[in-house]
Amino acid sequence: MKPFTSMQSTSKPQHVKRLLQADRLFGMTSVPTPSVLRMPAGGGATVAGGSSKGASIGAVSVESKRMQLDVLDREHVKGCKKCRLCEGRTNTVFGDGDANARLMFIGEGPGFDEDKQGVPFVGRAGQLLNKMIAAMGLTREEVYICNIVKCRPPNNRDPAADEVIACTPYLHEQVRIVEPEVIVALGSPASKLLLDTQTSIGRLRGQFHDYHYTNLSGEVSSISLMPTYHPAYLLRSPHEKKKTWDDLQMVMKLMGLPLPQR
Ligand code: URA
């Protein structure tokens, strides 16, 4: 039975479904105990603090964020020729999701499917990322997803240093505009780039770090960043899924999202 595709039952409360989904996705085999089947006080699972930020943050409205992202994409990224990756691309892959998201996922770069569709994380790794997001009680539309580089490296090779340097200003601008509460860096390249470190992903993950940036008011500020394993790596090494789920639960806690109850 494929995880997340056959949860047909409508009789289980939402929080129980989520727990079962998380167990299957992250390779845990626990059978739900009766306490799991109890509704949390106050009824079904709700997203504490809301799933997206308010209609406006200070002077920056959601509409303004959407427009800024749109301008960055249309006027800068779509026609970008700053590095050789433009030569082989079908589409640039800018970003996807809520311009005002509380949570941002950052991967490495588009693969075959992303290049064809112009949307990040739509291939196999993307399917797994969608399930990870659902296990957190969120939808893809409620978060923001993007990559370090916006064009597909040939044969899915790692982006070269000069390609990353050329493309990174777009990513920093996306973070400045969306200004999420938390960033999840997917995999080693995104984690090392955003934290400006050579420390391995195995040592970085499992704790929050500070991503420093200059906000739209020109002040130096920081965003909590959780490095974790890339979904493509998890497809090859499913035994690491449990660690990723631990990381994501730390993110949920920080954001005030309800954890699936055991
Ligand atoms: N891997 C990534 O890092 N990004 C994508 O968009 C797809 C796969």
Short mmCIF file of C-alpha atoms and ligand atoms in Angstrom, two decimals:
data_model
loop_
_atom_site.label_atom_id
_atom_site.label_comp_id
_atom_site.label_asym_id
_atom_site.label_seq_id
_atom_site.Cartn_x
_atom_site.Cartn_y
_atom_site.Cartn_z
CA MET A 1 0.00 0.00 0.00
CA LYS A 2 1.45 3.34 -1.00
CA PRO A 3 1.75 5.84 1.81
CA PHE A 4 -0.67 8.74 1.58
CA THR A 5 -2.52 7.47 -1.46
CA SER A 6 -4.99 5.16 0.12
CA MET A 7 -6.22 6.96 3.22
CA GLN A 8 -9.83 6.47 2.20
CA SER A 9 -11.44 6.29 5.63
CA THR A 10 -13.53 9.29 6.51
CA SER A 11 -14.30 8.03 10.02
CA LYS A 12 -10.95 8.84 11.65
CA PRO A 13 -10.40 12.30 13.10
CA GLN A 14 -7.98 14.47 11.16
CA HIS A 15 -5.21 14.29 13.78
CA VAL A 16 -5.32 10.48 13.75
CA LYS A 17 -5.08 10.40 9.97
CA ARG A 18 -2.06 12.69 10.16
CA LEU A 19 -0.37 10.47 12.72
CA LEU A 20 -0.92 7.40 10.57
CA GLN A 21 0.32 9.24 7.52
CA ALA A 22 3.44 10.43 9.33
CA ASP A 23 4.12 6.92 10.62
CA ARG A 24 3.92 5.46 7.13
CA LEU A 25 5.84 8.22 5.43
CA PHE A 26 8.69 8.29 7.89
CA GLY A 27 8.93 4.53 8.19
CA MET A 28 7.59 4.13 11.71
CA THR A 29 5.63 1.02 12.41
CA SER A 30 3.85 1.89 15.62
CA VAL A 31 0.23 0.84 15.89
CA PRO A 32 -1.88 3.73 17.16
CA THR A 33 -2.76 3.28 20.82
CA PRO A 34 -6.14 4.27 22.22
CA SER A 35 -4.72 7.60 23.40
CA VAL A 36 -3.99 8.41 19.78
CA LEU A 37 -7.63 8.03 18.98
CA ARG A 38 -8.65 10.64 21.51
CA MET A 39 -9.50 14.03 20.11
CA PRO A 40 -7.30 16.81 21.44
CA ALA A 41 -9.00 19.18 23.85
CA GLY A 42 -11.21 21.52 21.92
CA GLY A 43 -11.88 19.22 18.99
CA GLY A 44 -9.96 18.51 15.80
CA ALA A 45 -6.46 19.59 14.93
CA THR A 46 -6.17 23.26 14.25
CA VAL A 47 -3.19 25.19 13.02
CA ALA A 48 -2.13 27.22 16.02
CA GLY A 49 -1.15 30.71 15.01
CA GLY A 50 -2.75 30.26 11.60
CA SER A 51 -1.21 28.70 8.55
CA SER A 52 -0.17 31.92 6.98
CA LYS A 53 0.75 35.30 8.30
CA GLY A 54 -1.75 38.12 8.64
CA ALA A 55 -3.07 40.05 5.70
CA SER A 56 -0.29 42.55 6.10
CA ILE A 57 3.04 42.56 7.89
CA GLY A 58 3.97 46.06 8.89
CA ALA A 59 3.91 48.06 5.70
CA VAL A 60 4.37 45.06 3.42
CA SER A 61 1.04 43.65 2.29
CA VAL A 62 0.58 40.18 0.86
CA GLU A 63 -0.33 41.75 -2.46
CA SER A 64 2.88 43.75 -2.45
CA LYS A 65 4.91 40.60 -1.73
CA ARG A 66 3.20 38.81 -4.64
CA MET A 67 3.96 41.71 -6.92
CA GLN A 68 7.60 41.91 -5.84
CA LEU A 69 8.07 38.19 -6.45
CA ASP A 70 6.35 38.50 -9.80
CA VAL A 71 8.59 41.39 -10.88
CA LEU A 72 11.72 39.52 -9.74
CA ASP A 73 10.64 36.48 -11.74
CA ARG A 74 9.36 38.22 -14.88
CA GLU A 75 11.93 40.99 -15.20
CA HIS A 76 15.04 39.28 -13.87
CA VAL A 77 14.91 35.50 -13.63
CA LYS A 78 12.93 34.46 -16.73
CA GLY A 79 15.40 36.05 -19.16
CA CYS A 80 18.51 35.53 -17.02
CA LYS A 81 21.73 34.77 -18.88
CA LYS A 82 24.15 35.27 -16.00
CA CYS A 83 25.56 31.76 -16.29
CA ARG A 84 25.84 28.88 -18.74
CA LEU A 85 22.83 27.03 -17.25
CA CYS A 86 20.56 29.26 -19.37
CA GLU A 87 21.77 27.45 -22.50
CA GLY A 88 20.16 24.12 -21.69
CA ARG A 89 17.00 25.17 -19.89
CA THR A 90 13.43 24.71 -21.09
CA ASN A 91 12.04 26.94 -18.34
CA THR A 92 13.43 28.87 -15.43
CA VAL A 93 12.06 27.55 -12.13
CA PHE A 94 11.44 30.47 -9.81
CA GLY A 95 9.31 29.40 -6.85
CA ASP A 96 5.91 28.14 -5.83
CA GLY A 97 3.46 28.77 -3.02
CA ASP A 98 2.30 31.50 -0.67
CA ALA A 99 4.17 34.81 -1.01
CA ASN A 100 3.41 35.39 2.66
CA ALA A 101 4.26 31.88 3.89
CA ARG A 102 5.46 31.27 7.45
CA LEU A 103 7.60 28.38 6.23
CA MET A 104 9.97 28.23 3.26
CA PHE A 105 11.65 25.15 1.78
CA ILE A 106 14.84 25.65 -0.20
CA GLY A 107 16.28 22.91 -2.41
CA GLU A 108 19.23 22.71 -4.74
CA GLY A 109 18.05 23.13 -8.32
CA PRO A 110 15.46 21.98 -10.85
CA GLY A 111 15.58 18.46 -12.29
CA PHE A 112 14.06 17.10 -15.49
CA ASP A 113 10.38 17.50 -14.50
CA GLU A 114 10.87 20.91 -12.93
CA ASP A 115 12.66 22.18 -16.05
CA LYS A 116 9.78 20.95 -18.23
CA GLN A 117 7.05 22.47 -16.05
CA GLY A 118 8.79 25.55 -14.65
CA VAL A 119 7.69 24.60 -11.12
CA PRO A 120 9.97 23.45 -8.27
CA PHE A 121 9.72 19.97 -6.74
CA VAL A 122 7.18 18.34 -9.06
CA GLY A 123 9.14 15.12 -9.78
CA ARG A 124 9.66 12.13 -7.49
CA ALA A 125 11.49 14.15 -4.85
CA GLY A 126 8.68 16.69 -5.06
CA GLN A 127 6.07 14.02 -4.42
CA LEU A 128 7.91 13.09 -1.25
CA LEU A 129 8.26 16.73 -0.25
CA ASN A 130 4.48 17.13 -0.67
CA LYS A 131 3.97 14.22 1.72
CA MET A 132 6.42 15.70 4.22
CA ILE A 133 4.50 18.99 4.09
CA ALA A 134 1.18 17.15 4.54
CA ALA A 135 2.62 15.25 7.52
CA MET A 136 3.27 18.66 9.10
CA GLY A 137 -0.45 19.43 8.73
CA LEU A 138 0.19 21.96 5.96
CA THR A 139 -0.48 22.12 2.24
CA ARG A 140 1.92 23.00 -0.54
CA GLU A 141 -0.12 26.15 -1.15
CA GLU A 142 0.53 27.33 2.43
CA VAL A 143 4.34 27.18 2.22
CA TYR A 144 6.85 28.66 -0.21
CA ILE A 145 9.22 26.40 -2.18
CA CYS A 146 12.26 27.39 -4.22
CA ASN A 147 15.83 26.42 -5.07
CA ILE A 148 19.36 27.78 -5.00
CA VAL A 149 19.64 27.79 -8.81
CA LYS A 150 16.73 28.55 -11.09
CA CYS A 151 17.88 26.57 -14.15
CA ARG A 152 18.45 22.84 -14.46
CA PRO A 153 22.10 21.77 -14.41
CA PRO A 154 22.73 19.34 -17.31
CA ASN A 155 22.18 15.68 -16.37
CA ASN A 156 21.23 16.81 -12.87
CA ARG A 157 24.86 17.47 -11.95
CA ASP A 158 25.56 19.66 -8.92
CA PRO A 159 25.51 23.36 -9.78
CA ALA A 160 29.06 24.73 -10.15
CA ALA A 161 30.33 27.39 -7.75
CA ASP A 162 30.12 30.21 -10.31
CA GLU A 163 26.54 29.19 -11.20
CA VAL A 164 25.55 29.30 -7.54
CA ILE A 165 27.22 32.70 -7.10
CA ALA A 166 25.39 34.06 -10.15
CA CYS A 167 21.98 32.80 -8.99
CA THR A 168 22.11 33.29 -5.22
CA PRO A 169 21.05 36.98 -5.26
CA TYR A 170 17.65 35.85 -6.60
CA LEU A 171 17.25 33.44 -3.68
CA HIS A 172 18.27 36.04 -1.10
CA GLU A 173 15.74 38.42 -2.63
CA GLN A 174 13.00 35.77 -2.43
CA VAL A 175 13.75 35.28 1.27
CA ARG A 176 13.74 39.04 1.86
CA ILE A 177 10.34 39.38 0.19
CA VAL A 178 8.57 36.34 1.69
CA GLU A 179 10.34 36.81 5.04
CA PRO A 180 9.20 33.46 6.47
CA GLU A 181 9.43 32.65 10.18
CA VAL A 182 11.32 29.44 9.44
CA ILE A 183 13.41 28.11 6.55
CA VAL A 184 13.95 24.40 5.96
CA ALA A 185 17.10 23.91 3.89
CA LEU A 186 16.80 20.66 1.96
CA GLY A 187 20.12 18.86 1.66
CA SER A 188 23.75 19.72 1.96
CA PRO A 189 24.21 22.37 -0.79
CA ALA A 190 21.30 24.56 0.37
CA SER A 191 22.26 24.21 4.04
CA LYS A 192 25.93 25.01 3.48
CA LEU A 193 25.18 27.94 1.19
CA LEU A 194 22.61 29.58 3.45
CA LEU A 195 24.71 29.10 6.59
CA ASP A 196 27.99 29.85 4.84
CA THR A 197 29.65 26.78 6.30
CA GLN A 198 31.42 23.61 5.17
CA THR A 199 29.97 21.55 8.04
CA SER A 200 28.28 18.37 6.83
CA ILE A 201 24.49 18.07 6.67
CA GLY A 202 24.70 15.19 9.16
CA ARG A 203 26.15 17.57 11.73
CA LEU A 204 24.06 20.62 10.80
CA ARG A 205 20.64 18.94 10.95
CA GLY A 206 18.71 18.42 14.18
CA GLN A 207 19.13 21.98 15.45
CA PHE A 208 18.13 25.49 14.44
CA HIS A 209 20.64 27.90 12.99
CA ASP A 210 20.31 31.59 12.18
CA TYR A 211 20.08 32.71 8.58
CA HIS A 212 21.19 36.36 8.54
CA TYR A 213 19.79 38.76 5.98
CA THR A 214 18.98 42.40 5.43
CA ASN A 215 15.24 42.98 5.54
CA LEU A 216 13.25 45.28 3.28
CA SER A 217 13.71 48.12 5.78
CA GLY A 218 17.47 47.74 5.50
CA GLU A 219 17.91 46.22 8.98
CA VAL A 220 20.06 43.15 9.59
CA SER A 221 17.77 40.42 10.84
CA SER A 222 17.71 36.64 11.18
CA ILE A 223 15.40 33.73 10.40
CA SER A 224 15.49 30.33 12.11
CA LEU A 225 16.80 27.75 9.68
CA MET A 226 16.55 23.98 10.03
CA PRO A 227 18.82 21.95 7.76
CA THR A 228 17.53 18.50 6.92
CA TYR A 229 18.02 15.75 4.38
CA HIS A 230 16.94 16.35 0.77
CA PRO A 231 13.89 14.29 -0.32
CA ALA A 232 15.91 12.87 -3.24
CA TYR A 233 18.42 11.52 -0.70
CA LEU A 234 15.56 10.11 1.40
CA LEU A 235 14.29 8.22 -1.66
CA ARG A 236 17.72 6.55 -1.86
CA SER A 237 18.17 6.21 1.91
CA PRO A 238 14.73 5.74 3.46
CA HIS A 239 16.26 4.77 6.81
CA GLU A 240 17.10 8.49 7.28
CA LYS A 241 13.43 9.54 7.07
CA LYS A 242 12.98 9.29 10.82
CA LYS A 243 15.69 11.92 11.39
CA THR A 244 14.00 14.23 8.89
CA TRP A 245 10.69 13.78 10.67
CA ASP A 246 12.42 14.71 13.94
CA ASP A 247 13.72 17.88 12.25
CA LEU A 248 10.29 18.74 10.85
CA GLN A 249 8.65 18.22 14.22
CA MET A 250 11.11 20.72 15.72
CA VAL A 251 9.99 23.16 13.04
CA MET A 252 6.33 22.46 13.83
CA LYS A 253 6.98 23.09 17.52
CA LEU A 254 8.70 26.39 16.82
CA MET A 255 5.80 27.47 14.61
CA GLY A 256 3.18 26.39 17.15
CA LEU A 257 1.74 23.77 14.82
CA PRO A 258 0.03 20.84 16.52
CA LEU A 259 2.20 17.71 16.68
CA PRO A 260 0.50 14.41 15.93
CA GLN A 261 -0.32 13.00 19.38
CA ARG A 262 0.75 9.49 20.40
N1 URA B 1 15.45 18.80 -6.37
C1 URA B 1 15.64 20.08 -6.00
O1 URA B 1 16.56 20.39 -5.24
N2 URA B 1 14.78 20.97 -6.45
C2 URA B 1 13.76 20.69 -7.24
O2 URA B 1 13.02 21.59 -7.60
C3 URA B 1 13.59 19.35 -7.60
C4 URA B 1 14.43 18.42 -7.16
#
